[in-house]
Amino acid sequence: SFPDVVGQASATIITAASAPTSNVKGTIWYDTGNNLLKVNTATTGASASWASVANTGGFRSFSVTKGGTNQTGVVSGAQTKVTWPTEEWDTGPCFASDKFTCDVAGKYHFYFALKLTGNVLYDNAVSLYKNGSANYFIAYDSGANTGVPTMQLEANLELAVSDYIEVYVHQESGGAQTIDGATTATWFTGYKIE
């Protein structure tokens, strides 16, 4: 373990959960709160500017669920954004406000499952949105099946810093539907693959 040293005269390594006030360029900080290695890129004597070190602490992974709470108001004939109130984990952290926001460019794998609560006889679709637009989607034709559909989608996407990913659902029942909030029924996960 390295000592927590603030205001040092030369670059050093600091281990702490919150940002140190070091004003020495090149100081390395292991951010224990977010599991990231960062370096002060500001000129010595200026206020610290902490940048994540690429390929070290650059792994990103998250898993979110509805935490047992159903999502009501999934309107017929329109895309509805899926909410994710419960984080199981979030290394980065990059998941907030019901979306994953990329802070390390690269290729990512996303996978989700979504279950509606009612027996259905209509068409449904689920989508991964990138930066507010549908990027991947899969449609489900219920046909003569009157069961409760669980829809799944898996995709690999190349992301730049600040790109964001969201999940949407579309249904054609003619009335409002409900997303099953059980953690084993509706969930969303993703991780950086390279």
PDB file of C-alpha atoms in Angstrom:
ATOM      1  CA  SER A   1       0.000   0.000   0.000  1.00  0.00           C
ATOM      2  CA  PHE A   2       1.227   3.473  -0.846  1.00  0.00           C
ATOM      3  CA  PRO A   3       0.923   6.391   1.569  1.00  0.00           C
ATOM      4  CA  ASP A   4      -1.729   9.048   1.001  1.00  0.00           C
ATOM      5  CA  VAL A   5       0.473  12.055   0.322  1.00  0.00           C
ATOM      6  CA  VAL A   6      -0.992  15.380  -0.729  1.00  0.00           C
ATOM      7  CA  GLY A   7       1.008  18.485  -1.663  1.00  0.00           C
ATOM      8  CA  GLN A   8       4.228  16.547  -2.297  1.00  0.00           C
ATOM      9  CA  ALA A   9       7.169  18.198  -4.066  1.00  0.00           C
ATOM     10  CA  SER A  10       7.658  15.436  -6.644  1.00  0.00           C
ATOM     11  CA  ALA A  11       5.454  12.961  -8.503  1.00  0.00           C
ATOM     12  CA  THR A  12       4.355   9.961  -6.470  1.00  0.00           C
ATOM     13  CA  ILE A  13       1.621   7.333  -6.280  1.00  0.00           C
ATOM     14  CA  ILE A  14      -1.445   8.017  -4.143  1.00  0.00           C
ATOM     15  CA  THR A  15      -4.084   5.482  -3.103  1.00  0.00           C
ATOM     16  CA  ALA A  16      -7.365   7.075  -2.029  1.00  0.00           C
ATOM     17  CA  ALA A  17     -11.107   6.999  -2.638  1.00  0.00           C
ATOM     18  CA  SER A  18     -11.380  10.732  -3.408  1.00  0.00           C
ATOM     19  CA  ALA A  19      -9.287  12.942  -5.673  1.00  0.00           C
ATOM     20  CA  PRO A  20      -6.107  14.240  -4.059  1.00  0.00           C
ATOM     21  CA  THR A  21      -5.188  17.906  -4.450  1.00  0.00           C
ATOM     22  CA  SER A  22      -1.688  17.185  -5.747  1.00  0.00           C
ATOM     23  CA  ASN A  23      -0.448  19.885  -8.093  1.00  0.00           C
ATOM     24  CA  VAL A  24       2.531  17.906  -9.432  1.00  0.00           C
ATOM     25  CA  LYS A  25       2.299  16.779 -13.056  1.00  0.00           C
ATOM     26  CA  GLY A  26       2.721  13.002 -13.448  1.00  0.00           C
ATOM     27  CA  THR A  27       1.387  12.084 -10.010  1.00  0.00           C
ATOM     28  CA  ILE A  28      -0.448   8.767 -10.211  1.00  0.00           C
ATOM     29  CA  TRP A  29      -3.640   8.205  -8.248  1.00  0.00           C
ATOM     30  CA  TYR A  30      -5.283   4.826  -7.773  1.00  0.00           C
ATOM     31  CA  ASP A  31      -8.947   5.784  -7.339  1.00  0.00           C
ATOM     32  CA  THR A  32     -10.147   3.060  -4.961  1.00  0.00           C
ATOM     33  CA  GLY A  33     -13.734   4.316  -5.164  1.00  0.00           C
ATOM     34  CA  ASN A  34     -13.950   3.580  -8.895  1.00  0.00           C
ATOM     35  CA  ASN A  35     -11.151   1.011  -9.308  1.00  0.00           C
ATOM     36  CA  LEU A  36      -9.281   3.225 -11.805  1.00  0.00           C
ATOM     37  CA  LEU A  37      -5.681   4.280 -12.258  1.00  0.00           C
ATOM     38  CA  LYS A  38      -5.408   8.014 -13.043  1.00  0.00           C
ATOM     39  CA  VAL A  39      -2.595  10.474 -13.747  1.00  0.00           C
ATOM     40  CA  ASN A  40      -2.411  14.223 -13.145  1.00  0.00           C
ATOM     41  CA  THR A  41      -1.960  15.796 -16.593  1.00  0.00           C
ATOM     42  CA  ALA A  42      -1.998  19.432 -15.439  1.00  0.00           C
ATOM     43  CA  THR A  43       1.143  21.573 -15.371  1.00  0.00           C
ATOM     44  CA  THR A  44       2.955  21.425 -12.031  1.00  0.00           C
ATOM     45  CA  GLY A  45       1.559  24.141  -9.789  1.00  0.00           C
ATOM     46  CA  ALA A  46      -1.851  24.218 -11.520  1.00  0.00           C
ATOM     47  CA  SER A  47      -5.015  22.576 -10.209  1.00  0.00           C
ATOM     48  CA  ALA A  48      -4.947  18.813 -10.703  1.00  0.00           C
ATOM     49  CA  SER A  49      -6.541  17.332 -13.830  1.00  0.00           C
ATOM     50  CA  TRP A  50      -7.026  13.563 -13.400  1.00  0.00           C
ATOM     51  CA  ALA A  51      -7.162  11.405 -16.554  1.00  0.00           C
ATOM     52  CA  SER A  52      -7.807   7.657 -16.581  1.00  0.00           C
ATOM     53  CA  VAL A  53      -4.827   5.646 -17.794  1.00  0.00           C
ATOM     54  CA  ALA A  54      -5.757   3.648 -20.928  1.00  0.00           C
ATOM     55  CA  ASN A  55      -5.436  -0.141 -20.723  1.00  0.00           C
ATOM     56  CA  THR A  56      -4.939   0.036 -16.969  1.00  0.00           C
ATOM     57  CA  GLY A  57      -8.208   0.156 -15.141  1.00  0.00           C
ATOM     58  CA  GLY A  58      -9.809   0.440 -18.604  1.00  0.00           C
ATOM     59  CA  PHE A  59     -11.943  -2.658 -18.157  1.00  0.00           C
ATOM     60  CA  ARG A  60     -15.625  -1.789 -18.050  1.00  0.00           C
ATOM     61  CA  SER A  61     -18.461  -4.032 -16.924  1.00  0.00           C
ATOM     62  CA  PHE A  62     -21.964  -3.527 -15.573  1.00  0.00           C
ATOM     63  CA  SER A  63     -25.065  -5.482 -14.653  1.00  0.00           C
ATOM     64  CA  VAL A  64     -28.402  -3.796 -13.924  1.00  0.00           C
ATOM     65  CA  THR A  65     -31.921  -5.013 -13.185  1.00  0.00           C
ATOM     66  CA  LYS A  66     -35.316  -3.608 -12.346  1.00  0.00           C
ATOM     67  CA  GLY A  67     -34.739  -4.635  -8.708  1.00  0.00           C
ATOM     68  CA  GLY A  68     -38.105  -6.356  -8.339  1.00  0.00           C
ATOM     69  CA  THR A  69     -40.134  -3.314  -9.408  1.00  0.00           C
ATOM     70  CA  ASN A  70     -42.383  -3.628 -12.462  1.00  0.00           C
ATOM     71  CA  GLN A  71     -42.274  -0.865 -15.080  1.00  0.00           C
ATOM     72  CA  THR A  72     -45.796   0.164 -16.037  1.00  0.00           C
ATOM     73  CA  GLY A  73     -46.955   2.399 -18.879  1.00  0.00           C
ATOM     74  CA  VAL A  74     -45.355   0.611 -21.832  1.00  0.00           C
ATOM     75  CA  VAL A  75     -47.640   2.206 -24.432  1.00  0.00           C
ATOM     76  CA  SER A  76     -48.823   0.468 -27.576  1.00  0.00           C
ATOM     77  CA  GLY A  77     -47.334   1.527 -30.906  1.00  0.00           C
ATOM     78  CA  ALA A  78     -44.377   3.488 -29.532  1.00  0.00           C
ATOM     79  CA  GLN A  79     -40.840   2.930 -28.287  1.00  0.00           C
ATOM     80  CA  THR A  80     -40.573   2.974 -24.477  1.00  0.00           C
ATOM     81  CA  LYS A  81     -37.229   3.430 -22.731  1.00  0.00           C
ATOM     82  CA  VAL A  82     -36.531   0.700 -20.176  1.00  0.00           C
ATOM     83  CA  THR A  83     -35.508   1.936 -16.738  1.00  0.00           C
ATOM     84  CA  TRP A  84     -32.825   0.218 -14.617  1.00  0.00           C
ATOM     85  CA  PRO A  85     -33.134   1.272 -10.967  1.00  0.00           C
ATOM     86  CA  THR A  86     -30.807  -1.387  -9.505  1.00  0.00           C
ATOM     87  CA  GLU A  87     -27.081  -1.779 -10.233  1.00  0.00           C
ATOM     88  CA  GLU A  88     -25.608  -5.171  -9.341  1.00  0.00           C
ATOM     89  CA  TRP A  89     -22.175  -3.812 -10.271  1.00  0.00           C
ATOM     90  CA  ASP A  90     -20.709  -1.019 -12.356  1.00  0.00           C
ATOM     91  CA  THR A  91     -16.936  -0.889 -12.866  1.00  0.00           C
ATOM     92  CA  GLY A  92     -16.003   2.479 -14.230  1.00  0.00           C
ATOM     93  CA  PRO A  93     -18.557   3.616 -13.114  1.00  0.00           C
ATOM     94  CA  CYS A  94     -20.269   4.251 -16.427  1.00  0.00           C
ATOM     95  CA  PHE A  95     -23.915   3.319 -15.861  1.00  0.00           C
ATOM     96  CA  ALA A  96     -26.291   6.076 -14.736  1.00  0.00           C
ATOM     97  CA  SER A  97     -29.690   7.510 -15.710  1.00  0.00           C
ATOM     98  CA  ASP A  98     -30.732   4.187 -17.290  1.00  0.00           C
ATOM     99  CA  LYS A  99     -27.877   4.155 -19.810  1.00  0.00           C
ATOM    100  CA  PHE A 100     -24.258   3.074 -20.257  1.00  0.00           C
ATOM    101  CA  THR A 101     -21.963   5.949 -21.260  1.00  0.00           C
ATOM    102  CA  CYS A 102     -18.585   5.010 -22.720  1.00  0.00           C
ATOM    103  CA  ASP A 103     -15.527   6.625 -21.127  1.00  0.00           C
ATOM    104  CA  VAL A 104     -12.928   4.292 -22.699  1.00  0.00           C
ATOM    105  CA  ALA A 105     -13.210   3.825 -26.478  1.00  0.00           C
ATOM    106  CA  GLY A 106     -13.318   0.262 -27.748  1.00  0.00           C
ATOM    107  CA  LYS A 107     -15.503  -2.700 -28.609  1.00  0.00           C
ATOM    108  CA  TYR A 108     -18.256  -3.670 -26.161  1.00  0.00           C
ATOM    109  CA  HIS A 109     -20.602  -6.635 -25.766  1.00  0.00           C
ATOM    110  CA  PHE A 110     -24.179  -5.989 -24.580  1.00  0.00           C
ATOM    111  CA  TYR A 111     -26.864  -8.506 -23.661  1.00  0.00           C
ATOM    112  CA  PHE A 112     -30.308  -8.050 -22.171  1.00  0.00           C
ATOM    113  CA  ALA A 113     -33.540  -9.895 -21.475  1.00  0.00           C
ATOM    114  CA  LEU A 114     -36.939  -8.285 -21.055  1.00  0.00           C
ATOM    115  CA  LYS A 115     -40.177  -9.963 -20.024  1.00  0.00           C
ATOM    116  CA  LEU A 116     -43.674  -8.532 -20.207  1.00  0.00           C
ATOM    117  CA  THR A 117     -46.121  -9.606 -17.487  1.00  0.00           C
ATOM    118  CA  GLY A 118     -49.281 -10.334 -19.489  1.00  0.00           C
ATOM    119  CA  ASN A 119     -50.257 -13.152 -21.815  1.00  0.00           C
ATOM    120  CA  VAL A 120     -50.033 -11.706 -25.304  1.00  0.00           C
ATOM    121  CA  LEU A 121     -51.102 -12.258 -28.873  1.00  0.00           C
ATOM    122  CA  TYR A 122     -49.413  -9.368 -30.670  1.00  0.00           C
ATOM    123  CA  ASP A 123     -46.060  -8.259 -32.057  1.00  0.00           C
ATOM    124  CA  ASN A 124     -43.217  -6.917 -29.904  1.00  0.00           C
ATOM    125  CA  ALA A 125     -39.707  -5.591 -30.496  1.00  0.00           C
ATOM    126  CA  VAL A 126     -36.700  -4.784 -28.340  1.00  0.00           C
ATOM    127  CA  SER A 127     -33.872  -2.441 -29.337  1.00  0.00           C
ATOM    128  CA  LEU A 128     -30.413  -1.277 -28.325  1.00  0.00           C
ATOM    129  CA  TYR A 129     -30.172   2.455 -28.918  1.00  0.00           C
ATOM    130  CA  LYS A 130     -26.803   4.105 -29.524  1.00  0.00           C
ATOM    131  CA  ASN A 131     -26.720   7.873 -28.988  1.00  0.00           C
ATOM    132  CA  GLY A 132     -30.518   8.123 -29.099  1.00  0.00           C
ATOM    133  CA  SER A 133     -31.112   6.064 -32.272  1.00  0.00           C
ATOM    134  CA  ALA A 134     -31.978   2.400 -32.771  1.00  0.00           C
ATOM    135  CA  ASN A 135     -28.770   0.548 -33.609  1.00  0.00           C
ATOM    136  CA  TYR A 136     -29.878  -3.060 -33.252  1.00  0.00           C
ATOM    137  CA  PHE A 137     -33.362  -4.459 -32.824  1.00  0.00           C
ATOM    138  CA  ILE A 138     -35.167  -7.761 -32.935  1.00  0.00           C
ATOM    139  CA  ALA A 139     -38.883  -8.182 -33.557  1.00  0.00           C
ATOM    140  CA  TYR A 140     -40.980 -10.945 -32.047  1.00  0.00           C
ATOM    141  CA  ASP A 141     -44.095 -12.155 -33.849  1.00  0.00           C
ATOM    142  CA  SER A 142     -46.228 -13.769 -31.178  1.00  0.00           C
ATOM    143  CA  GLY A 143     -48.399 -15.520 -33.752  1.00  0.00           C
ATOM    144  CA  ALA A 144     -50.676 -18.063 -32.047  1.00  0.00           C
ATOM    145  CA  ASN A 145     -48.497 -18.161 -28.915  1.00  0.00           C
ATOM    146  CA  THR A 146     -50.442 -16.794 -25.961  1.00  0.00           C
ATOM    147  CA  GLY A 147     -47.603 -17.140 -23.457  1.00  0.00           C
ATOM    148  CA  VAL A 148     -45.721 -14.397 -21.643  1.00  0.00           C
ATOM    149  CA  PRO A 149     -42.850 -13.343 -23.943  1.00  0.00           C
ATOM    150  CA  THR A 150     -39.248 -12.965 -22.815  1.00  0.00           C
ATOM    151  CA  MET A 151     -37.302 -11.062 -25.438  1.00  0.00           C
ATOM    152  CA  GLN A 152     -33.511 -11.076 -25.654  1.00  0.00           C
ATOM    153  CA  LEU A 153     -30.929  -9.192 -27.685  1.00  0.00           C
ATOM    154  CA  GLU A 154     -27.153  -9.540 -27.835  1.00  0.00           C
ATOM    155  CA  ALA A 155     -24.798  -7.316 -29.843  1.00  0.00           C
ATOM    156  CA  ASN A 156     -21.204  -6.127 -30.155  1.00  0.00           C
ATOM    157  CA  LEU A 157     -20.734  -2.396 -30.722  1.00  0.00           C
ATOM    158  CA  GLU A 158     -17.704  -0.195 -31.282  1.00  0.00           C
ATOM    159  CA  LEU A 159     -17.991   2.879 -29.087  1.00  0.00           C
ATOM    160  CA  ALA A 160     -16.191   6.196 -28.897  1.00  0.00           C
ATOM    161  CA  VAL A 161     -15.874   8.187 -25.686  1.00  0.00           C
ATOM    162  CA  SER A 162     -19.283   9.722 -24.765  1.00  0.00           C
ATOM    163  CA  ASP A 163     -21.321   7.265 -26.884  1.00  0.00           C
ATOM    164  CA  TYR A 164     -24.223   5.933 -24.847  1.00  0.00           C
ATOM    165  CA  ILE A 165     -26.376   2.801 -24.973  1.00  0.00           C
ATOM    166  CA  GLU A 166     -30.012   2.402 -23.877  1.00  0.00           C
ATOM    167  CA  VAL A 167     -32.667  -0.338 -24.097  1.00  0.00           C
ATOM    168  CA  TYR A 168     -36.127   0.255 -25.601  1.00  0.00           C
ATOM    169  CA  VAL A 169     -39.214  -1.922 -26.025  1.00  0.00           C
ATOM    170  CA  HIS A 170     -42.059  -1.639 -28.553  1.00  0.00           C
ATOM    171  CA  GLN A 171     -45.362  -3.499 -28.354  1.00  0.00           C
ATOM    172  CA  GLU A 172     -48.537  -3.605 -30.458  1.00  0.00           C
ATOM    173  CA  SER A 173     -51.196  -4.874 -28.011  1.00  0.00           C
ATOM    174  CA  GLY A 174     -53.514  -1.901 -28.397  1.00  0.00           C
ATOM    175  CA  GLY A 175     -53.168  -1.062 -24.667  1.00  0.00           C
ATOM    176  CA  ALA A 176     -50.513  -0.371 -22.080  1.00  0.00           C
ATOM    177  CA  GLN A 177     -48.301  -3.251 -20.937  1.00  0.00           C
ATOM    178  CA  THR A 178     -45.988  -3.844 -17.970  1.00  0.00           C
ATOM    179  CA  ILE A 179     -42.349  -4.981 -17.875  1.00  0.00           C
ATOM    180  CA  ASP A 180     -41.695  -7.700 -15.296  1.00  0.00           C
ATOM    181  CA  GLY A 181     -39.408  -6.285 -12.599  1.00  0.00           C
ATOM    182  CA  ALA A 182     -38.127  -9.646 -11.311  1.00  0.00           C
ATOM    183  CA  THR A 183     -34.309  -9.689 -11.381  1.00  0.00           C
ATOM    184  CA  THR A 184     -34.372 -13.058 -13.176  1.00  0.00           C
ATOM    185  CA  ALA A 185     -36.838 -11.806 -15.818  1.00  0.00           C
ATOM    186  CA  THR A 186     -35.519  -8.404 -16.945  1.00  0.00           C
ATOM    187  CA  TRP A 187     -31.832  -7.462 -16.852  1.00  0.00           C
ATOM    188  CA  PHE A 188     -29.108  -5.713 -18.870  1.00  0.00           C
ATOM    189  CA  THR A 189     -25.364  -6.381 -18.847  1.00  0.00           C
ATOM    190  CA  GLY A 190     -22.349  -5.280 -20.822  1.00  0.00           C
ATOM    191  CA  TYR A 191     -18.558  -5.318 -20.829  1.00  0.00           C
ATOM    192  CA  LYS A 192     -15.564  -4.089 -22.824  1.00  0.00           C
ATOM    193  CA  ILE A 193     -14.081  -6.817 -25.029  1.00  0.00           C
ATOM    194  CA  GLU A 194     -11.168  -4.835 -26.533  1.00  0.00           C
TER     195      GLU A 194
END
